[in-house]
XYZ file of C-alpha atoms in Angstrom:
166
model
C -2.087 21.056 -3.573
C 1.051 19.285 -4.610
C 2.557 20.310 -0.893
C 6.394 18.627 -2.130
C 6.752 21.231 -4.457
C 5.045 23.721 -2.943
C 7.466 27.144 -2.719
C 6.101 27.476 1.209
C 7.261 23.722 2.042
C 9.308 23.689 5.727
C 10.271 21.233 7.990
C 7.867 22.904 10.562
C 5.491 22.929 8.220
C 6.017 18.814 7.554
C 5.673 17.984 11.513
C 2.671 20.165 11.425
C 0.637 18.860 8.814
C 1.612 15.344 9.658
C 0.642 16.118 13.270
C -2.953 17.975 12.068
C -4.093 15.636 9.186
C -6.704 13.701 9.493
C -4.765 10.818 7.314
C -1.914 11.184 5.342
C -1.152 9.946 1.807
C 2.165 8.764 0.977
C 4.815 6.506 -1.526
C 6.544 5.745 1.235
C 9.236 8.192 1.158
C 10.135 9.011 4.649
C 8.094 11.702 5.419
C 4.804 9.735 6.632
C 7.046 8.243 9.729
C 5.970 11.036 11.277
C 2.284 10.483 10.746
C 2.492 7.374 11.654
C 4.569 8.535 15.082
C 1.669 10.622 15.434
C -0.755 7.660 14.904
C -2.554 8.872 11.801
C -4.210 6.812 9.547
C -1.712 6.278 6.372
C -2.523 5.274 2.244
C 0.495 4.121 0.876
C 0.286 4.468 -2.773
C 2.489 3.085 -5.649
C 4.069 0.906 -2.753
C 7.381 -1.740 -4.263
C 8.124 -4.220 -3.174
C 4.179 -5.387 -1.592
C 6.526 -7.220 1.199
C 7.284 -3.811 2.555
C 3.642 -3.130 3.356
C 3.419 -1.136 6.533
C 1.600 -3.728 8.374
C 2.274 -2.439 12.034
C 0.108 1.089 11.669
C -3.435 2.062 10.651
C -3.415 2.103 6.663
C -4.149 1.174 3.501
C -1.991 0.286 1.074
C -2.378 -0.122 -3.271
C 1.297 -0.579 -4.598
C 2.566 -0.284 -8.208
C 1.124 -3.151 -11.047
C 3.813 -5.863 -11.698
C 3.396 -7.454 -15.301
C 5.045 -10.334 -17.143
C 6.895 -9.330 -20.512
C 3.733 -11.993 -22.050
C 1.133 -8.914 -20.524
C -0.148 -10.891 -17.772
C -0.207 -9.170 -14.489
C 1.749 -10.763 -10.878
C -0.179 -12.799 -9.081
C 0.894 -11.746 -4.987
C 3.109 -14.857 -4.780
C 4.659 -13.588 -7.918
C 4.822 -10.286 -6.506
C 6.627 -12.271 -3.419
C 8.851 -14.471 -5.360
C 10.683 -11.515 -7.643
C 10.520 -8.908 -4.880
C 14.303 -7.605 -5.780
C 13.270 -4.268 -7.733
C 16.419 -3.917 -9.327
C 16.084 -7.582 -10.956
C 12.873 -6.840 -12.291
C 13.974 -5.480 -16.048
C 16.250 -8.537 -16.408
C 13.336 -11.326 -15.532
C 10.991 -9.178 -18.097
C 8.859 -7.787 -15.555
C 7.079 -3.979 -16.370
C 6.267 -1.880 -13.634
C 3.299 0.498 -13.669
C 2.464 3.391 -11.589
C -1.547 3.312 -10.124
C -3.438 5.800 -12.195
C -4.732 8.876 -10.391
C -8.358 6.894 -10.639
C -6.666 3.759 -8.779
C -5.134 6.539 -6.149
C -8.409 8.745 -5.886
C -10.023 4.940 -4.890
C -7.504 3.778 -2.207
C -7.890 7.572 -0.783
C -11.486 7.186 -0.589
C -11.408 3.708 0.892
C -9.476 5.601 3.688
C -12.445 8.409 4.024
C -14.977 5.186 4.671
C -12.348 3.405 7.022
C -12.615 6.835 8.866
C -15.976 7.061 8.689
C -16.302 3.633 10.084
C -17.981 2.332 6.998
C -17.655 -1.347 6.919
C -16.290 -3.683 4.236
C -18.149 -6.072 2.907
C -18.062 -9.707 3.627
C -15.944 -10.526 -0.182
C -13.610 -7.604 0.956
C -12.651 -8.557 4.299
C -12.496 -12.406 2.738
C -10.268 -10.811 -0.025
C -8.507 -8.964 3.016
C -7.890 -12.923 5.046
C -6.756 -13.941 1.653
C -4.138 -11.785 1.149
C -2.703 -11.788 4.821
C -2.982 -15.391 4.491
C -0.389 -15.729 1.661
C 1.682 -12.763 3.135
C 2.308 -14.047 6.560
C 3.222 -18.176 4.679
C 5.243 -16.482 2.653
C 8.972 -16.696 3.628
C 9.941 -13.225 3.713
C 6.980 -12.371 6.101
C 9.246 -12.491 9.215
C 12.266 -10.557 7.633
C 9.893 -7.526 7.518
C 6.714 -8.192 9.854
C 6.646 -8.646 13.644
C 3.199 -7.336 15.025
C 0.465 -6.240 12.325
C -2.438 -3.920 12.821
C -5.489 -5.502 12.249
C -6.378 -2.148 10.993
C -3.597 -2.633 7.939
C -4.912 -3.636 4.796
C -4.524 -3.863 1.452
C -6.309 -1.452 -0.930
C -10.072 -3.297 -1.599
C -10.098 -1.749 -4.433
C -6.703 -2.347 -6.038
C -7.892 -6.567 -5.504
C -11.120 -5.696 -6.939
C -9.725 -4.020 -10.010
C -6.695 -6.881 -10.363
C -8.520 -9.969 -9.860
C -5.971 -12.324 -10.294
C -3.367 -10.815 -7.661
C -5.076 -13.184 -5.103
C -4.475 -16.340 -7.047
C-alpha cells in the first residue's frame, strides 16, 4: 500500500499507524517523528545528507548513492566533506535513489533487528567503522548529542558499496 497517496489518508489515521506499527519506514519527511515519539523502530531510506542520520532512536538507515562525475562512488568522508545538497550539481556529484531491491534489504535488516537476529562479527566491525569516522568527523557535534547504540547504518547498503568505508 502506497499509504501517502492513499484516497483514505488522515491525520488520525497518521498518529494511528505510527502509534500501531511494528516499525515504520520513512525518507525522512516529517511524518516518522511521531514513530519515533512513540519509540518505534525506524528505516530511513534514501536519507541526504548521511550527517543527518537519526542517530538518537532505534533505526536503520541506507541513504541515497553519491557519485563523482568520473563514475566512482563517495567514499563516507566524501559523503561528509560535500554534505551541502544544493552544491552537489556544481562539484559534479550524481545523486541516485536506492533501488526498491536496496530498500526491500534495509527493510528486512529491520525484520531481523526485530527478531533479535544478530549481525555478524564483519557487520558490527563495518558498523564501529562507520561510527568511527562519523563521530571524528567535524560536523558530528552540529547534529549528534546522544546516539542509540541501537542506530545503525544499513549492513547491507556497506556490503553492496564497498568502498563507502574507505
Amino acid at each position: 500500500i502506497d499509504y501517502g497517496m492513499d484516497p483514505n489518508r488522515s491525520d488520525l489515521l497518521d498518529i494511528w499507524l505510527s502509534k500501531n506499527c511494528e516499525f515504520f519506514i520513512s525518507t525522512s519527511t516529517g511524518i516518522d517523528g511521531v514513530a519515533i515519539m512513540f519509540k518505534k523502530p525506524i528505516v530511513i531510506v534514501n536519507l541526504l545528507p548521511i550527517a543527518h542520520i537519526y542517530s538518537w532512536c532505534n533505526g536503520i538507515t541506507a541513504p541515497k548513492k553519491l557519485f563523482w562525475s568520473n563514475g566512482n562512488q563517495l567514499t563516507l568522508t566524501e559523503y561528509l566533506n560535500n554534505a551541502q545538497s544544493k552544491k552537489y550539481k556544481e562539484k559534479g556529484i550524481k545523486i541516485v535513489n536506492l533501488s526498491p531491491l536496496e530498500i526491500k534489504d534495509s527493510v528486512q535488516e529491520m525484520i531481523a533487528h526485530i527478531n533479535k537476529i544478530p549481525l555478524t562479527i564483519k557487520q558490527i566491525q563495518n558498523q564501529e567503522k562507520f561510527w568511527d569516522i562519523l563521530e571524528n568527523h567535524d560536523s558530528y557535534n552540529k547534529y549528534h548529542g546522544i546516539r542509540n547504540p541501537n542506530s545503525k547504518i544499513s549492513a547491507s547498503f556497506i556490503k553492496n558499496n564497498s568502498n563507502f568505508l574507505v
